mmCIF file with all atom_site columns, C-alpha atoms in Angstrom:
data_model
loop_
_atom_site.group_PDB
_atom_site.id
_atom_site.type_symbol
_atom_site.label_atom_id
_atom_site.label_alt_id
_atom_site.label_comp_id
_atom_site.label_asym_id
_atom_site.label_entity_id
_atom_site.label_seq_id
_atom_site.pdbx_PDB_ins_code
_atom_site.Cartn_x
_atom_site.Cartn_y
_atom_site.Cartn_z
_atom_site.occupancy
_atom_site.B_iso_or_equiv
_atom_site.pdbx_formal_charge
_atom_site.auth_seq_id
_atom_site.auth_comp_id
_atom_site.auth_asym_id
_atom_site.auth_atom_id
_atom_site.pdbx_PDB_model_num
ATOM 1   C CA . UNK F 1 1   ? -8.833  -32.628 -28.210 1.00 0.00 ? 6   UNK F CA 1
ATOM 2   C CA . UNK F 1 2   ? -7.691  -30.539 -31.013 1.00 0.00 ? 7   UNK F CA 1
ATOM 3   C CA . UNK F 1 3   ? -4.869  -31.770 -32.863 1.00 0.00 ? 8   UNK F CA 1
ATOM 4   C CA . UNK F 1 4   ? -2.594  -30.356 -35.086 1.00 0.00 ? 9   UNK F CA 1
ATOM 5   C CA . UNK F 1 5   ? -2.185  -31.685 -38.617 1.00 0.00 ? 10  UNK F CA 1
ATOM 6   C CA . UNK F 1 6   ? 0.194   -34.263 -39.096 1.00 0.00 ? 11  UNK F CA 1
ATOM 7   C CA . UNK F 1 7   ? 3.115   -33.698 -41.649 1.00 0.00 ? 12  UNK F CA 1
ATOM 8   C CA . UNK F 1 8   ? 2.888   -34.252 -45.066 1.00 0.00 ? 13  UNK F CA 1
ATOM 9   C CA . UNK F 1 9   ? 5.549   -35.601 -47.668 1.00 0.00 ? 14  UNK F CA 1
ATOM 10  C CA . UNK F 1 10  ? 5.343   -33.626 -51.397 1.00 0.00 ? 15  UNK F CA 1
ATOM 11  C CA . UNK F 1 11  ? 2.794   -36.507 -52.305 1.00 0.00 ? 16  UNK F CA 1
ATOM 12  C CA . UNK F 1 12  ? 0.291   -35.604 -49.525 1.00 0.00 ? 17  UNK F CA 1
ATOM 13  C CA . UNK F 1 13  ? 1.240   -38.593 -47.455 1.00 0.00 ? 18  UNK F CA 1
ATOM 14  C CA . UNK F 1 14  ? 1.494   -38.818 -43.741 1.00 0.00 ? 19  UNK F CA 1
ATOM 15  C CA . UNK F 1 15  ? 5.230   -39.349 -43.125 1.00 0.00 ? 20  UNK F CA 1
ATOM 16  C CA . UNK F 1 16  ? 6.592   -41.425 -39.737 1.00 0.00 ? 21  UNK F CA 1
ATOM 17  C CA . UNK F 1 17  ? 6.089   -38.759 -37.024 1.00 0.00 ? 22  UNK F CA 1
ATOM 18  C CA . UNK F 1 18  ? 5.671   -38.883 -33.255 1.00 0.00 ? 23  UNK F CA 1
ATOM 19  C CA . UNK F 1 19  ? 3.101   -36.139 -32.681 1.00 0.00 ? 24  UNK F CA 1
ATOM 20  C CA . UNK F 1 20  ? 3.368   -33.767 -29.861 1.00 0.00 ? 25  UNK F CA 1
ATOM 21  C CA . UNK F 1 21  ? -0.960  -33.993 -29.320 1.00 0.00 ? 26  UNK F CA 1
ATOM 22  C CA . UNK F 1 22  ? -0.324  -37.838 -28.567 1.00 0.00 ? 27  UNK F CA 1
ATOM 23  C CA . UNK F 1 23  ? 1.039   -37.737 -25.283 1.00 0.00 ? 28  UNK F CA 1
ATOM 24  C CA . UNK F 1 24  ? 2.792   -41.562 -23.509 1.00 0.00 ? 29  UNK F CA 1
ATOM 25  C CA . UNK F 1 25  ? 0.152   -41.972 -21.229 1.00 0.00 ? 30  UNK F CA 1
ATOM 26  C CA . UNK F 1 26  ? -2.545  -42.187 -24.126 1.00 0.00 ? 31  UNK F CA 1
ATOM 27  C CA . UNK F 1 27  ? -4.014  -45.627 -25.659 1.00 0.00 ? 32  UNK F CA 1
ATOM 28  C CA . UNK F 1 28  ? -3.892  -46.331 -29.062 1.00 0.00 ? 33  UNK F CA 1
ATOM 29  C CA . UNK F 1 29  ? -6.135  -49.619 -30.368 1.00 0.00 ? 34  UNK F CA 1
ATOM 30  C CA . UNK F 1 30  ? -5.517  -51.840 -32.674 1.00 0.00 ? 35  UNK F CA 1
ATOM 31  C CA . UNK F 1 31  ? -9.046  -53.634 -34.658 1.00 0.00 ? 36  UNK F CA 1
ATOM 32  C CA . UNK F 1 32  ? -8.796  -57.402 -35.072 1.00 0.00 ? 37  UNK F CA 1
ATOM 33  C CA . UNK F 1 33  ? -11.039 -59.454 -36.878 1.00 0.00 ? 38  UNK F CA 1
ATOM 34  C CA . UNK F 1 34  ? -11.019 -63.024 -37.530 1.00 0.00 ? 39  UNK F CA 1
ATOM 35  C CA . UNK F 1 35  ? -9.086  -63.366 -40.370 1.00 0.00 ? 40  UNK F CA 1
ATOM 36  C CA . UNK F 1 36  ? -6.098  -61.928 -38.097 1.00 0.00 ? 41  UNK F CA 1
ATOM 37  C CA . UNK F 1 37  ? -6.974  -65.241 -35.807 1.00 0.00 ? 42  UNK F CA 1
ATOM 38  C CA . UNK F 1 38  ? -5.310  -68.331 -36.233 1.00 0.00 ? 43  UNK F CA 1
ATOM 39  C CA . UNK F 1 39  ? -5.674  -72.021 -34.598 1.00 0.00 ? 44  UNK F CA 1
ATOM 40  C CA . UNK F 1 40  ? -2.574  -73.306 -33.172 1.00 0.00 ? 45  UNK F CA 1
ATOM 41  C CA . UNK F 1 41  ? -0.636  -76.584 -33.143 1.00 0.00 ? 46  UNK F CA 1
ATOM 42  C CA . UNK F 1 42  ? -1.914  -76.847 -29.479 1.00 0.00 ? 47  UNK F CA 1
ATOM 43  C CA . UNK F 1 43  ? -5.354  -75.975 -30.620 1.00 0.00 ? 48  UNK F CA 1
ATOM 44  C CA . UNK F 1 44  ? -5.648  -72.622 -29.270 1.00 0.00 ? 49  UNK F CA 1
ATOM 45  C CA . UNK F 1 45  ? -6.983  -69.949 -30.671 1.00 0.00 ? 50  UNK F CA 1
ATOM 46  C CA . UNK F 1 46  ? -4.937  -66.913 -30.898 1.00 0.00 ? 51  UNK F CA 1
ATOM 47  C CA . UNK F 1 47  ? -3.984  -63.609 -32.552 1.00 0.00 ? 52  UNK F CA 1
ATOM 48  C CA . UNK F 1 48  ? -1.601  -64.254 -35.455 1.00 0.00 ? 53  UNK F CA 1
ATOM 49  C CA . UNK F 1 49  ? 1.519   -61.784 -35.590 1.00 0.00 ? 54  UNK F CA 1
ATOM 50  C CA . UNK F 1 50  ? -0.121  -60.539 -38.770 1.00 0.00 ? 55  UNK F CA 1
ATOM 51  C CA . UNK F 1 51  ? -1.909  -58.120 -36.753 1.00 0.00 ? 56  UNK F CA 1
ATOM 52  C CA . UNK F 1 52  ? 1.609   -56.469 -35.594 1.00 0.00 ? 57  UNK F CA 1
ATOM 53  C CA . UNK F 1 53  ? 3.044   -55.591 -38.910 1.00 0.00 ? 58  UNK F CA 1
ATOM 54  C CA . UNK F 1 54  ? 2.490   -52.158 -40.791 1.00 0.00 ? 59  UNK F CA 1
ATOM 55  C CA . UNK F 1 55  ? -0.126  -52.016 -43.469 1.00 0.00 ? 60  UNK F CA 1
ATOM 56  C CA . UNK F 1 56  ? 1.368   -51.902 -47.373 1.00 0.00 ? 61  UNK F CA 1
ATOM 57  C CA . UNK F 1 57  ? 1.930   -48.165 -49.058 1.00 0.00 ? 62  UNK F CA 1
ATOM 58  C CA . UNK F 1 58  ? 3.834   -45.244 -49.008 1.00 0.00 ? 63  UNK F CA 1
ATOM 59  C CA . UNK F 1 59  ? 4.895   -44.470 -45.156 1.00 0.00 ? 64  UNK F CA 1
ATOM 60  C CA . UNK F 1 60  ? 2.874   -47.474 -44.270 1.00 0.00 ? 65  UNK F CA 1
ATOM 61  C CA . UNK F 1 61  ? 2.800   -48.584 -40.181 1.00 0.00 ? 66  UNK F CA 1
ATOM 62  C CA . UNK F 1 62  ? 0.247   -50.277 -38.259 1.00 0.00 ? 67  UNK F CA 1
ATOM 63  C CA . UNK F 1 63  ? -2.663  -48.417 -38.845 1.00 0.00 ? 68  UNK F CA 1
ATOM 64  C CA . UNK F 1 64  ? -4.848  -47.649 -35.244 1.00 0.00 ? 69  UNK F CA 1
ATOM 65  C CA . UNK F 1 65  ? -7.429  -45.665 -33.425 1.00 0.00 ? 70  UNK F CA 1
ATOM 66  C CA . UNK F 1 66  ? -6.569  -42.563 -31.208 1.00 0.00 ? 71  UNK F CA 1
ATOM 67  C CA . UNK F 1 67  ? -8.146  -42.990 -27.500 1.00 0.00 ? 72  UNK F CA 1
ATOM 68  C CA . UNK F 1 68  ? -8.368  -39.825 -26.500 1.00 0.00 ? 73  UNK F CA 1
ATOM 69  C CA . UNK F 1 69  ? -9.096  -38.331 -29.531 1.00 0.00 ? 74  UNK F CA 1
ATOM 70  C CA . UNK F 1 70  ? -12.162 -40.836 -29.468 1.00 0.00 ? 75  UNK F CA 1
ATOM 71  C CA . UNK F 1 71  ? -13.113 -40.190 -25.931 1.00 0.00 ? 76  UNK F CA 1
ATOM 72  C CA . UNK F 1 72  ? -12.824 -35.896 -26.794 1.00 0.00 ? 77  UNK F CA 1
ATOM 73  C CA . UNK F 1 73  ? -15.196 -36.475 -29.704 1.00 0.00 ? 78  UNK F CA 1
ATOM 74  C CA . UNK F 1 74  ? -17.585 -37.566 -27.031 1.00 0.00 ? 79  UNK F CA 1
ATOM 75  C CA . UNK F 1 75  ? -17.823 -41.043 -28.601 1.00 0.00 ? 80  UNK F CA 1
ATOM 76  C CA . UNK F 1 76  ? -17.616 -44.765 -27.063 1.00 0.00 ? 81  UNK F CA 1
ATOM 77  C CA . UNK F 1 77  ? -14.141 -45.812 -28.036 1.00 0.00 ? 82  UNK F CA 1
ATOM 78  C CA . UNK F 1 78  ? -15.476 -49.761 -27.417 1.00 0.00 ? 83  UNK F CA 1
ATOM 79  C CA . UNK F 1 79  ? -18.280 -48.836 -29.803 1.00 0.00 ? 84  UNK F CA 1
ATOM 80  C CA . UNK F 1 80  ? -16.175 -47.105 -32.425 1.00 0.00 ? 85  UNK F CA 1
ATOM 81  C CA . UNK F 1 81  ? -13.572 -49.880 -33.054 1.00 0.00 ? 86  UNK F CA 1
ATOM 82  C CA . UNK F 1 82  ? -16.386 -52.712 -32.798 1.00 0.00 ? 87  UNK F CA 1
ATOM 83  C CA . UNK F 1 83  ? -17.873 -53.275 -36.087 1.00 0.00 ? 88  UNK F CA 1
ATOM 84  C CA . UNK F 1 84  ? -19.143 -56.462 -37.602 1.00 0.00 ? 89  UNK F CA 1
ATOM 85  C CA . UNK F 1 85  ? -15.490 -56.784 -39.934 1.00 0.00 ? 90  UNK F CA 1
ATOM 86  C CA . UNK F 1 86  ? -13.585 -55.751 -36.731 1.00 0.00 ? 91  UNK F CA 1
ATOM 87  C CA . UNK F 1 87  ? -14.819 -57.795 -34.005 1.00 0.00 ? 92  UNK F CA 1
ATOM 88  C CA . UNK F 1 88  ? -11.848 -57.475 -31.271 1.00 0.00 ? 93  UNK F CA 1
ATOM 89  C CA . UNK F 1 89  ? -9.668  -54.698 -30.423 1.00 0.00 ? 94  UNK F CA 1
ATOM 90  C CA . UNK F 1 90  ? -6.520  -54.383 -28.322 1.00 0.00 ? 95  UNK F CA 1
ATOM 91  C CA . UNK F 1 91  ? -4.581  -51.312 -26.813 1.00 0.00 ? 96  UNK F CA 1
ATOM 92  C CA . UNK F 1 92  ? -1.281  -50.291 -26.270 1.00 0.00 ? 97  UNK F CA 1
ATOM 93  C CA . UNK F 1 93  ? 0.427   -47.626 -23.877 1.00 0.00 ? 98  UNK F CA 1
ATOM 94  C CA . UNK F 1 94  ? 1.774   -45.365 -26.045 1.00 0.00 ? 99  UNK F CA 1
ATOM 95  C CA . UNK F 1 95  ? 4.724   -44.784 -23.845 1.00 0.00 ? 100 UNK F CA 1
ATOM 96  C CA . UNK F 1 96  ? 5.232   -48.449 -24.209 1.00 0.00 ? 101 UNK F CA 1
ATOM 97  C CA . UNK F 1 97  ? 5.631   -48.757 -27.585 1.00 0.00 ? 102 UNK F CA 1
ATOM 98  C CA . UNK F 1 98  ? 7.668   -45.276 -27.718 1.00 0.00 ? 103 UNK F CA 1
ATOM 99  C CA . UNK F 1 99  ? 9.817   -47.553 -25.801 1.00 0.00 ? 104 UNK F CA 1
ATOM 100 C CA . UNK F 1 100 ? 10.713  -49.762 -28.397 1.00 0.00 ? 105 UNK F CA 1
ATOM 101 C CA . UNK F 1 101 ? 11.365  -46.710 -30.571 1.00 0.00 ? 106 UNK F CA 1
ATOM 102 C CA . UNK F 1 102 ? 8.327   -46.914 -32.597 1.00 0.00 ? 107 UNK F CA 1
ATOM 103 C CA . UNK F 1 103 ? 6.729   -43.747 -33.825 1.00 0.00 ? 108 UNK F CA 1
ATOM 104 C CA . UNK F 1 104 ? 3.401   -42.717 -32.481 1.00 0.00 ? 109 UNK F CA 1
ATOM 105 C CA . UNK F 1 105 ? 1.493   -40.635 -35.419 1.00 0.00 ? 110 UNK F CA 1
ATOM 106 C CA . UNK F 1 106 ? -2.051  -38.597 -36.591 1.00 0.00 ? 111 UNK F CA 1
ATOM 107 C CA . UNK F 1 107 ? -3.096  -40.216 -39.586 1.00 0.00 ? 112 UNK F CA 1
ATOM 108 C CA . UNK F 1 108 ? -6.822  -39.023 -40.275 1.00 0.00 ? 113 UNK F CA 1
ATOM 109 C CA . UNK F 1 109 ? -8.845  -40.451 -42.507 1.00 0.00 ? 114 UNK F CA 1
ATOM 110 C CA . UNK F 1 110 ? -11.955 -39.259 -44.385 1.00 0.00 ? 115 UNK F CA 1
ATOM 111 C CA . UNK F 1 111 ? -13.749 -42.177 -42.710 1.00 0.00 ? 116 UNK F CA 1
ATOM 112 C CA . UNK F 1 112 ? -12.048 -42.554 -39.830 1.00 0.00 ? 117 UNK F CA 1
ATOM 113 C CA . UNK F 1 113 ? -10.915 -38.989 -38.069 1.00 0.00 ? 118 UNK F CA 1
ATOM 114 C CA . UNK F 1 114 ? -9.077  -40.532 -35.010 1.00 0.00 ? 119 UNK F CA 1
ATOM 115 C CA . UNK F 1 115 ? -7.011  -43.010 -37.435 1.00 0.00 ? 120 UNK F CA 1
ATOM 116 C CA . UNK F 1 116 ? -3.609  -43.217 -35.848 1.00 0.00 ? 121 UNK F CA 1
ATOM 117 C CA . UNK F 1 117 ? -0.107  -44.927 -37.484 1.00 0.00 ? 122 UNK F CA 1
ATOM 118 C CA . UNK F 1 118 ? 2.752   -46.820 -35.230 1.00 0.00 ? 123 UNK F CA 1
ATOM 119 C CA . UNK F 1 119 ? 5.929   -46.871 -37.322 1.00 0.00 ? 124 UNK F CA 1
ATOM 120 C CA . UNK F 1 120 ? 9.041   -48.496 -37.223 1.00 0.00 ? 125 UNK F CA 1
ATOM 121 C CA . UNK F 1 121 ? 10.750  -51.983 -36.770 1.00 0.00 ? 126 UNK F CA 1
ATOM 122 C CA . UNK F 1 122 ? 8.449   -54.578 -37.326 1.00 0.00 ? 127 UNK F CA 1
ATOM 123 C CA . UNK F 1 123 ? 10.929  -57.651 -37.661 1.00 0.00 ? 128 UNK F CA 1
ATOM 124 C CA . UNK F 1 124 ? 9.582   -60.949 -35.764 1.00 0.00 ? 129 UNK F CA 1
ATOM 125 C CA . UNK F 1 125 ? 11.196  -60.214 -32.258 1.00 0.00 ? 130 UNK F CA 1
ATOM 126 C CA . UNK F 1 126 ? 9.660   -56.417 -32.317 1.00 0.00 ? 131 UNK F CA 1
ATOM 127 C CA . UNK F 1 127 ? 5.794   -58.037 -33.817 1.00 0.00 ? 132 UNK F CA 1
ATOM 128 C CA . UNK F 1 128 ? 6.892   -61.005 -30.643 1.00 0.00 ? 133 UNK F CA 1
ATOM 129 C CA . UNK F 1 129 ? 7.373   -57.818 -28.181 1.00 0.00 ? 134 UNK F CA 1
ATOM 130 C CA . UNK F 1 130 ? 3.750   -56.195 -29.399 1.00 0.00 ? 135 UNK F CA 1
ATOM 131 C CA . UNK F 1 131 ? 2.143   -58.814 -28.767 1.00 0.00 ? 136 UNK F CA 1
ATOM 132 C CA . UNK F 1 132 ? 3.513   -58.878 -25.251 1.00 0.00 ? 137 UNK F CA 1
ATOM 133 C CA . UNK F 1 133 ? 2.502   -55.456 -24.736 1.00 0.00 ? 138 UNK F CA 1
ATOM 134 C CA . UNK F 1 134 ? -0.869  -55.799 -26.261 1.00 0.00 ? 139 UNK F CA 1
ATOM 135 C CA . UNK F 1 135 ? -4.100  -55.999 -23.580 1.00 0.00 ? 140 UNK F CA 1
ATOM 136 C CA . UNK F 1 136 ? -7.405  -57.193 -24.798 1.00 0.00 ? 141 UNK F CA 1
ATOM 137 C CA . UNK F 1 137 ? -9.448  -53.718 -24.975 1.00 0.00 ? 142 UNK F CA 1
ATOM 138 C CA . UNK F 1 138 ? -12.659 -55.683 -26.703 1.00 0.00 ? 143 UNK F CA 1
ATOM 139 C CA . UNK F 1 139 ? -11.563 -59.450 -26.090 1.00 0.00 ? 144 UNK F CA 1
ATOM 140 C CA . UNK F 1 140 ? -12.895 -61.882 -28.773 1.00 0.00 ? 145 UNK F CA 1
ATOM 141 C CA . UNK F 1 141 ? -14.342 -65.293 -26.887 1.00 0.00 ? 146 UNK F CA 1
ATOM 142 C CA . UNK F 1 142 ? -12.072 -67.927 -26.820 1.00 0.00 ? 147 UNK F CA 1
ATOM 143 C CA . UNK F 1 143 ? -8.746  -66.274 -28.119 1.00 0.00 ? 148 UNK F CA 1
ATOM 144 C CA . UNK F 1 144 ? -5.949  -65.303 -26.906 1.00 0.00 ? 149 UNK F CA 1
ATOM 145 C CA . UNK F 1 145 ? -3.022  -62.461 -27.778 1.00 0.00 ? 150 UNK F CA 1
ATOM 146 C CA . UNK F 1 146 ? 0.086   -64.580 -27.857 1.00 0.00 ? 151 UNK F CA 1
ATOM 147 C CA . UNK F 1 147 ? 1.181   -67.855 -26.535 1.00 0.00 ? 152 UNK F CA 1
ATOM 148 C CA . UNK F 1 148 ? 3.113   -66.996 -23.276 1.00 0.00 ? 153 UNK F CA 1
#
């Protein structure tokens, strides 16, 4: 899976795209690690909304990992996203989030080639909707995604 560059703003930075290589059936995965876990009122452990928000920066959106572009490198995708910082992962349908007009990018990275970007609305009720489309893809023990 070959894709093409992603655009560029006169800076160098990836700007908000959807790109054409990333079609709606693809996954994209989010990494989680524990300090994107918190304990409840209830006690239960859970992903905090944290997780669902865009990363700081120029163009900034919630940074992921590319699937398929994974899967055509010939790699383990539950291997790549599973490190000792990123212990969980989950996935989205990128149709899904396209749905709630988010932006589906290429953002590659020097270290990470199948580095992805969602962009867009990231108030409370659409970081409350992600977390309702979220599915565990590497489940952590003893957590959960959101509080139903």
């Amino acid at each position: 899976m070959t894709m093409n560059p992603p655009p560029r703003d006169d800076n160098g930075h990836v700007v908000p795209h959807d790109h054409d290589g990333i079609d709606a059936s693809h996954g994209v995965i989010r990494r989680i690690s524990e300090l994107q876990i918190v304990t409840d009122k209830a006690g239960q452990r859970r992903i905090s909304s944290l997780a669902f928000k865009p990363s700081g920066g120029s163009n900034g959106g919630m940074s992921v990992d590319l699937e398929e572009s994974i899967r055509a490198a010939g790699l383990d995708p539950y291997g790549y996203v599973t490190t000792p910082r990123w212990t969980g992962s989950v996935k989205f349908v990128v149709g899904d989030l396209r749905n709630e007009n988010f932006k589906v990018g290429f953002n590659p990275l020097p270290e990470n080639p199948h580095h992805g970007e969602v962009w867009g609305d990231f108030g409370r009720a659409k970081q409350r909707r992600l977390q309702t489309l979220a599915r565990w893809f590497v489940p952590i023990e003893g957590v959960i995604i959101a509080v139903s």
